[in-house]
Structure formats: structure tokens, C-alpha cells
mmCIF file of C-alpha atoms in Angstrom:
data_model
loop_
_atom_site.group_PDB
_atom_site.id
_atom_site.type_symbol
_atom_site.label_atom_id
_atom_site.label_comp_id
_atom_site.label_asym_id
_atom_site.label_seq_id
_atom_site.Cartn_x
_atom_site.Cartn_y
_atom_site.Cartn_z
ATOM 1 C CA UNK E 1 -13.880 -5.716 34.913
ATOM 2 C CA UNK E 2 -11.957 -7.201 37.736
ATOM 3 C CA UNK E 3 -11.723 -10.957 37.602
ATOM 4 C CA UNK E 4 -9.841 -13.955 39.228
ATOM 5 C CA UNK E 5 -9.705 -17.187 37.826
ATOM 6 C CA UNK E 6 -9.138 -20.510 39.731
ATOM 7 C CA UNK E 7 -9.529 -23.545 37.527
ATOM 8 C CA UNK E 8 -13.601 -24.836 38.074
ATOM 9 C CA UNK E 9 -12.401 -27.904 37.614
ATOM 10 C CA UNK E 10 -11.629 -30.801 40.118
ATOM 11 C CA UNK E 11 -8.179 -31.293 40.634
ATOM 12 C CA UNK E 12 -6.769 -35.356 40.531
ATOM 13 C CA UNK E 13 -3.234 -36.393 42.244
ATOM 14 C CA UNK E 14 -1.933 -39.103 43.983
ATOM 15 C CA UNK E 15 -1.019 -39.385 47.038
ATOM 16 C CA UNK E 16 2.635 -37.587 47.898
ATOM 17 C CA UNK E 17 2.823 -36.514 44.396
ATOM 18 C CA UNK E 18 3.100 -32.524 44.274
ATOM 19 C CA UNK E 19 -0.404 -30.465 43.494
ATOM 20 C CA UNK E 20 -0.078 -26.554 42.488
ATOM 21 C CA UNK E 21 -3.100 -24.782 42.024
ATOM 22 C CA UNK E 22 -3.496 -21.452 39.777
ATOM 23 C CA UNK E 23 -4.862 -18.245 40.695
ATOM 24 C CA UNK E 24 -4.841 -15.549 37.537
ATOM 25 C CA UNK E 25 -6.642 -11.658 37.689
ATOM 26 C CA UNK E 26 -6.965 -9.207 35.686
ATOM 27 C CA UNK E 27 -6.887 -5.676 36.359
ATOM 28 C CA UNK E 28 -5.327 -5.296 39.899
ATOM 29 C CA UNK E 29 -2.286 -4.628 41.815
ATOM 30 C CA UNK E 30 -3.210 -5.963 44.910
ATOM 31 C CA UNK E 31 -1.270 -5.826 47.826
ATOM 32 C CA UNK E 32 -0.970 -8.837 48.828
ATOM 33 C CA UNK E 33 -1.978 -11.979 48.114
ATOM 34 C CA UNK E 34 -3.716 -14.744 50.409
ATOM 35 C CA UNK E 35 -5.018 -18.480 49.987
ATOM 36 C CA UNK E 36 -7.823 -20.382 52.320
ATOM 37 C CA UNK E 37 -8.913 -24.011 52.571
ATOM 38 C CA UNK E 38 -12.124 -24.290 52.912
ATOM 39 C CA UNK E 39 -13.984 -28.536 53.719
ATOM 40 C CA UNK E 40 -17.723 -28.467 53.571
ATOM 41 C CA UNK E 41 -19.863 -27.419 55.436
ATOM 42 C CA UNK E 42 -17.429 -25.189 56.771
ATOM 43 C CA UNK E 43 -16.028 -21.644 56.598
ATOM 44 C CA UNK E 44 -13.028 -21.064 54.874
ATOM 45 C CA UNK E 45 -9.326 -20.825 57.154
ATOM 46 C CA UNK E 46 -6.177 -19.170 56.461
ATOM 47 C CA UNK E 47 -3.066 -20.635 55.023
ATOM 48 C CA UNK E 48 -0.627 -18.392 53.485
ATOM 49 C CA UNK E 49 -0.350 -14.493 53.002
ATOM 50 C CA UNK E 50 2.260 -13.090 50.553
ATOM 51 C CA UNK E 51 3.007 -9.684 49.638
ATOM 52 C CA UNK E 52 4.181 -7.364 46.570
ATOM 53 C CA UNK E 53 7.525 -7.529 46.943
ATOM 54 C CA UNK E 54 7.585 -10.889 47.340
ATOM 55 C CA UNK E 55 7.989 -13.754 45.125
ATOM 56 C CA UNK E 56 7.941 -17.182 47.300
ATOM 57 C CA UNK E 57 6.396 -17.469 51.036
ATOM 58 C CA UNK E 58 6.281 -21.374 52.521
ATOM 59 C CA UNK E 59 5.603 -22.959 55.288
ATOM 60 C CA UNK E 60 5.783 -26.727 56.429
ATOM 61 C CA UNK E 61 4.421 -29.120 53.268
ATOM 62 C CA UNK E 62 2.812 -25.536 51.230
ATOM 63 C CA UNK E 63 4.144 -22.464 49.150
ATOM 64 C CA UNK E 64 2.949 -19.658 47.564
ATOM 65 C CA UNK E 65 4.621 -17.545 44.611
ATOM 66 C CA UNK E 66 3.320 -14.571 43.554
ATOM 67 C CA UNK E 67 4.163 -13.557 39.680
ATOM 68 C CA UNK E 68 3.135 -9.030 40.186
ATOM 69 C CA UNK E 69 3.922 -9.072 36.291
ATOM 70 C CA UNK E 70 1.805 -12.320 35.457
ATOM 71 C CA UNK E 71 -0.818 -11.394 37.320
ATOM 72 C CA UNK E 72 -0.547 -14.962 38.653
ATOM 73 C CA UNK E 73 -0.299 -16.804 41.992
ATOM 74 C CA UNK E 74 0.526 -20.769 42.071
ATOM 75 C CA UNK E 75 0.044 -22.773 45.289
ATOM 76 C CA UNK E 76 1.587 -25.715 45.428
ATOM 77 C CA UNK E 77 0.955 -28.628 48.514
ATOM 78 C CA UNK E 78 4.565 -30.931 47.998
ATOM 79 C CA UNK E 79 3.997 -35.113 49.182
ATOM 80 C CA UNK E 80 0.368 -34.434 48.934
ATOM 81 C CA UNK E 81 -2.304 -36.649 51.589
ATOM 82 C CA UNK E 82 -6.101 -37.509 51.549
ATOM 83 C CA UNK E 83 -6.260 -35.373 54.046
ATOM 84 C CA UNK E 84 -5.693 -31.994 51.541
ATOM 85 C CA UNK E 85 -8.527 -32.942 49.970
ATOM 86 C CA UNK E 86 -10.399 -29.844 50.110
ATOM 87 C CA UNK E 87 -11.121 -26.356 48.177
ATOM 88 C CA UNK E 88 -8.742 -23.793 47.514
ATOM 89 C CA UNK E 89 -9.685 -19.844 47.714
ATOM 90 C CA UNK E 90 -7.346 -17.110 46.474
ATOM 91 C CA UNK E 91 -8.231 -14.230 47.692
ATOM 92 C CA UNK E 92 -6.970 -9.931 46.811
ATOM 93 C CA UNK E 93 -6.630 -7.315 49.116
ATOM 94 C CA UNK E 94 -7.177 -4.743 46.655
ATOM 95 C CA UNK E 95 -7.726 -2.021 48.744
ATOM 96 C CA UNK E 96 -5.307 -2.307 51.270
ATOM 97 C CA UNK E 97 -8.441 -2.082 53.720
ATOM 98 C CA UNK E 98 -8.768 -6.064 54.487
ATOM 99 C CA UNK E 99 -11.533 -5.925 51.347
ATOM 100 C CA UNK E 100 -10.765 -9.106 50.246
ATOM 101 C CA UNK E 101 -11.953 -10.224 47.136
ATOM 102 C CA UNK E 102 -12.494 -13.468 46.537
ATOM 103 C CA UNK E 103 -11.768 -16.482 43.174
ATOM 104 C CA UNK E 104 -13.887 -19.109 42.984
ATOM 105 C CA UNK E 105 -11.786 -22.063 44.197
ATOM 106 C CA UNK E 106 -10.339 -25.091 43.020
ATOM 107 C CA UNK E 107 -11.357 -28.546 44.487
ATOM 108 C CA UNK E 108 -8.548 -30.861 45.197
ATOM 109 C CA UNK E 109 -8.885 -34.564 45.659
ATOM 110 C CA UNK E 110 -5.898 -36.489 46.463
ATOM 111 C CA UNK E 111 -6.663 -40.445 46.071
ATOM 112 C CA UNK E 112 -4.849 -42.764 48.129
ATOM 113 C CA UNK U 9 -11.654 -19.117 72.320
ATOM 114 C CA UNK U 10 -14.709 -19.538 70.095
ATOM 115 C CA UNK U 11 -13.563 -18.041 67.500
ATOM 116 C CA UNK U 12 -15.998 -16.395 65.864
ATOM 117 C CA UNK U 13 -19.430 -18.037 66.083
ATOM 118 C CA UNK U 14 -23.095 -18.308 64.219
ATOM 119 C CA UNK U 15 -25.962 -18.296 64.667
ATOM 120 C CA UNK U 16 -28.545 -20.334 63.434
ATOM 121 C CA UNK U 17 -26.654 -22.320 62.084
ATOM 122 C CA UNK U 18 -29.626 -23.631 59.081
ATOM 123 C CA UNK U 19 -32.712 -21.264 58.411
ATOM 124 C CA UNK U 20 -35.817 -21.812 56.260
ATOM 125 C CA UNK U 21 -37.696 -18.399 55.788
ATOM 126 C CA UNK U 22 -40.781 -17.920 52.672
ATOM 127 C CA UNK U 23 -40.694 -15.088 50.321
ATOM 128 C CA UNK U 24 -41.157 -11.737 52.156
ATOM 129 C CA UNK U 25 -40.751 -13.027 55.330
ATOM 130 C CA UNK U 26 -37.869 -11.474 57.576
ATOM 131 C CA UNK U 27 -34.634 -12.725 59.420
ATOM 132 C CA UNK U 28 -32.056 -11.707 61.275
ATOM 133 C CA UNK U 29 -28.369 -13.737 61.023
ATOM 134 C CA UNK U 30 -26.486 -13.301 64.553
ATOM 135 C CA UNK U 31 -22.246 -12.689 64.279
ATOM 136 C CA UNK U 32 -19.971 -12.845 67.195
ATOM 137 C CA UNK U 33 -16.143 -12.561 67.710
ATOM 138 C CA UNK U 34 -14.280 -13.241 70.652
ATOM 139 C CA UNK U 35 -10.589 -12.223 69.291
ATOM 140 C CA UNK U 36 -11.169 -8.768 69.723
ATOM 141 C CA UNK U 37 -10.661 -7.676 65.896
ATOM 142 C CA UNK U 38 -12.754 -4.144 64.604
ATOM 143 C CA UNK U 39 -13.096 -5.351 61.611
ATOM 144 C CA UNK U 40 -15.952 -8.005 60.859
ATOM 145 C CA UNK U 41 -17.329 -8.564 57.302
ATOM 146 C CA UNK U 42 -20.414 -10.684 56.036
ATOM 147 C CA UNK U 43 -20.199 -12.476 52.779
ATOM 148 C CA UNK U 44 -22.622 -15.075 50.724
ATOM 149 C CA UNK U 45 -21.186 -18.358 48.986
ATOM 150 C CA UNK U 46 -23.330 -19.496 45.887
ATOM 151 C CA UNK U 47 -22.213 -22.215 43.239
ATOM 152 C CA UNK U 48 -20.015 -20.798 41.316
ATOM 153 C CA UNK U 49 -20.045 -17.891 42.236
ATOM 154 C CA UNK U 50 -17.326 -17.918 44.960
ATOM 155 C CA UNK U 51 -17.368 -16.049 48.414
ATOM 156 C CA UNK U 52 -19.497 -11.999 47.934
ATOM 157 C CA UNK U 53 -18.792 -8.902 50.140
ATOM 158 C CA UNK U 54 -22.139 -7.591 51.617
ATOM 159 C CA UNK U 55 -21.530 -5.390 54.332
ATOM 160 C CA UNK U 56 -17.842 -5.211 56.283
ATOM 161 C CA UNK U 57 -17.324 -2.839 59.149
ATOM 162 C CA UNK U 58 -13.782 -1.448 60.115
ATOM 163 C CA UNK U 59 -14.824 -0.208 63.462
ATOM 164 C CA UNK U 60 -17.098 0.171 65.905
ATOM 165 C CA UNK U 61 -20.060 2.012 64.746
ATOM 166 C CA UNK U 62 -18.948 2.331 61.602
ATOM 167 C CA UNK U 63 -20.625 0.142 58.891
ATOM 168 C CA UNK U 64 -19.702 -0.034 54.398
ATOM 169 C CA UNK U 65 -21.268 -1.515 51.304
ATOM 170 C CA UNK U 66 -19.237 -4.443 49.862
ATOM 171 C CA UNK U 67 -20.390 -6.054 46.297
ATOM 172 C CA UNK U 68 -24.010 -7.718 46.635
ATOM 173 C CA UNK U 69 -25.470 -5.048 49.830
ATOM 174 C CA UNK U 70 -29.604 -5.074 48.012
ATOM 175 C CA UNK U 71 -32.346 -6.524 50.027
ATOM 176 C CA UNK U 72 -29.282 -6.433 53.154
ATOM 177 C CA UNK U 73 -28.583 -4.222 56.419
ATOM 178 C CA UNK U 74 -26.231 -4.585 59.153
ATOM 179 C CA UNK U 75 -25.894 -3.388 62.698
ATOM 180 C CA UNK U 76 -22.268 -3.230 64.924
ATOM 181 C CA UNK U 77 -24.271 -3.609 67.754
ATOM 182 C CA UNK U 78 -20.359 -2.847 69.631
ATOM 183 C CA UNK U 79 -16.694 -4.966 68.556
ATOM 184 C CA UNK U 80 -17.798 -8.444 68.934
ATOM 185 C CA UNK U 81 -21.346 -8.466 67.322
ATOM 186 C CA UNK U 82 -22.497 -7.752 63.935
ATOM 187 C CA UNK U 83 -25.311 -8.700 62.191
ATOM 188 C CA UNK U 84 -27.475 -9.088 59.180
ATOM 189 C CA UNK U 85 -30.651 -8.486 58.468
ATOM 190 C CA UNK U 86 -33.150 -9.332 55.479
ATOM 191 C CA UNK U 87 -35.844 -7.453 55.816
ATOM 192 C CA UNK U 88 -38.170 -9.289 53.295
ATOM 193 C CA UNK U 89 -36.735 -12.057 52.259
ATOM 194 C CA UNK U 90 -36.055 -13.767 48.311
ATOM 195 C CA UNK U 91 -35.527 -16.375 46.640
ATOM 196 C CA UNK U 92 -32.529 -14.890 45.495
ATOM 197 C CA UNK U 93 -31.206 -14.231 48.925
ATOM 198 C CA UNK U 94 -30.175 -18.051 48.631
ATOM 199 C CA UNK U 95 -27.595 -19.222 49.671
ATOM 200 C CA UNK U 96 -24.761 -19.512 52.165
ATOM 201 C CA UNK U 97 -23.287 -17.081 54.367
ATOM 202 C CA UNK U 98 -20.456 -16.603 56.426
ATOM 203 C CA UNK U 99 -19.148 -13.628 58.562
ATOM 204 C CA UNK U 100 -15.456 -12.990 59.398
ATOM 205 C CA UNK U 101 -13.240 -10.500 61.383
ATOM 206 C CA UNK U 102 -9.781 -9.869 61.130
ATOM 207 C CA UNK U 103 -7.423 -6.906 63.648
ATOM 208 C CA UNK U 104 -6.224 -5.302 61.164
ATOM 209 C CA UNK U 105 -4.760 -2.618 63.465
ATOM 210 C CA UNK U 106 -1.263 -5.145 63.364
ATOM 211 C CA UNK U 107 0.524 -7.416 61.115
ATOM 212 C CA UNK U 108 -1.781 -9.680 60.919
ATOM 213 C CA UNK U 109 -3.608 -9.774 57.353
ATOM 214 C CA UNK U 110 -5.793 -12.622 57.633
ATOM 215 C CA UNK U 111 -9.476 -13.418 57.742
ATOM 216 C CA UNK U 112 -11.218 -15.337 59.905
ATOM 217 C CA UNK U 113 -14.876 -16.686 59.210
ATOM 218 C CA UNK U 114 -17.422 -18.570 61.030
ATOM 219 C CA UNK U 115 -19.594 -21.969 60.247
ATOM 220 C CA UNK U 116 -21.578 -20.274 58.014
ATOM 221 C CA UNK U 117 -25.705 -19.428 57.925
ATOM 222 C CA UNK U 118 -27.227 -21.816 55.864
ATOM 223 C CA UNK U 119 -30.472 -20.154 53.853
ATOM 224 C CA UNK U 120 -33.545 -20.858 51.796
ATOM 225 C CA UNK U 121 -35.947 -18.975 51.031
ATOM 226 C CA UNK U 122 -39.330 -20.434 49.743
#
């Protein structure tokens, strides 16, 4: 069956360190992959999109990599801050028609 | 520019009652979506509408109906609510006519069915 896996355990890191979150998928050949941030009691907010022909994408302190051979995306936040504490969701478009399939998300906690 | 709005924010229903969740977007997006989010399950697509006048089932459509009233509005109806429909419901929209491939989400409706 089709599956997207994100670490269900919270990731705890210290302020200033780099946070790395993992998204693994099976049985898909996605056209692109997206990362969203979700704060408690709020809807997800789009952060970054990376296409299948791109290896890496950056936006300010955020970096996403996409390895279609390993079927894995890594999401990095450098110089992390307590304000980065949230749940981060990865999502795959498997049809090319914006029908996204979401992972369950990983909660990131950045302590001062 | 409000983005995606949803009403109500909270709702408590008894089993068997019906209700409609409302969603509107002011970004002129052609596609709209309804998701439910449950602990440990992530976001699951209930229905989506690729354009005004069209709707299609997502992963978990049973027990729900939708109406794409116009380009701005997309409603989700529970005809006979069941406790299994207790969840947080999110509406989203996207512009699939251009190169922007992102979905914009509303704040959610927290529904409890007793």
C-alpha cells in the first residue's frame, strides 16, 4: 500500500542547532514533494516545494533535499529558534493534480 | 484579503444530527479541498473540487457530501453524524492553473459528535 512515514516521536533540540526531519515514502513516484508547518490549533502553512528533478531547495534558514532513489526527503532548519517549534508535515502529489497525500508529521521542540 | 475562512470554529453534535461546514476563499483559486485530521492519522482528503461545478471523492468520502456553490465557496455536509466523524476539519484551496503548487488552509473546524 502507499505510505508516507515521518518520525512520530518529537524531535528535541537546542536553540542554535540544526534540526533535521525525515520523510520517507514507498510505492510512489511523486512529481513533487511539499513541506508544511502546523502550529497547535491552526491549519498547515506551506513552507517549501521541491520537484522530482531537483536535488535541493533553500529558503532562508530552511533547506529541503529530495532523493527519489532512496524515496526520502530531508528538511533542515539551521540556527533553530524556539519560534520554530511546531509540527512539520510532508506531503506528496502523486497524481500531478494537486491531490496531496500527507504524512502524520513530526513535532519539533526547540529549547532556549 | 482573508485567505481561506471556515465556519463554525467549533461544533458539538449528537449522533444522527446533520450539519454543514462552510468554507470560502478570496484568492480566486480554482481548486478546493476538504480534509479531516485525526491524532496519529495525519490529514486525509475527504473530497475535492478541481473547478467550479466539479467534485470528486478523496480517500475518506463515506458519510459526507460536498457542494461547490461557486468559485469561492465549498461546503461539506454531514447528513447523519456519527461519533467516528469527531475530528478537526480543514478546508484548503490552490491555484492549479499556474505554476503555484501550494495549498492554503483555513483555520479548521473542531467537531465533536456525541
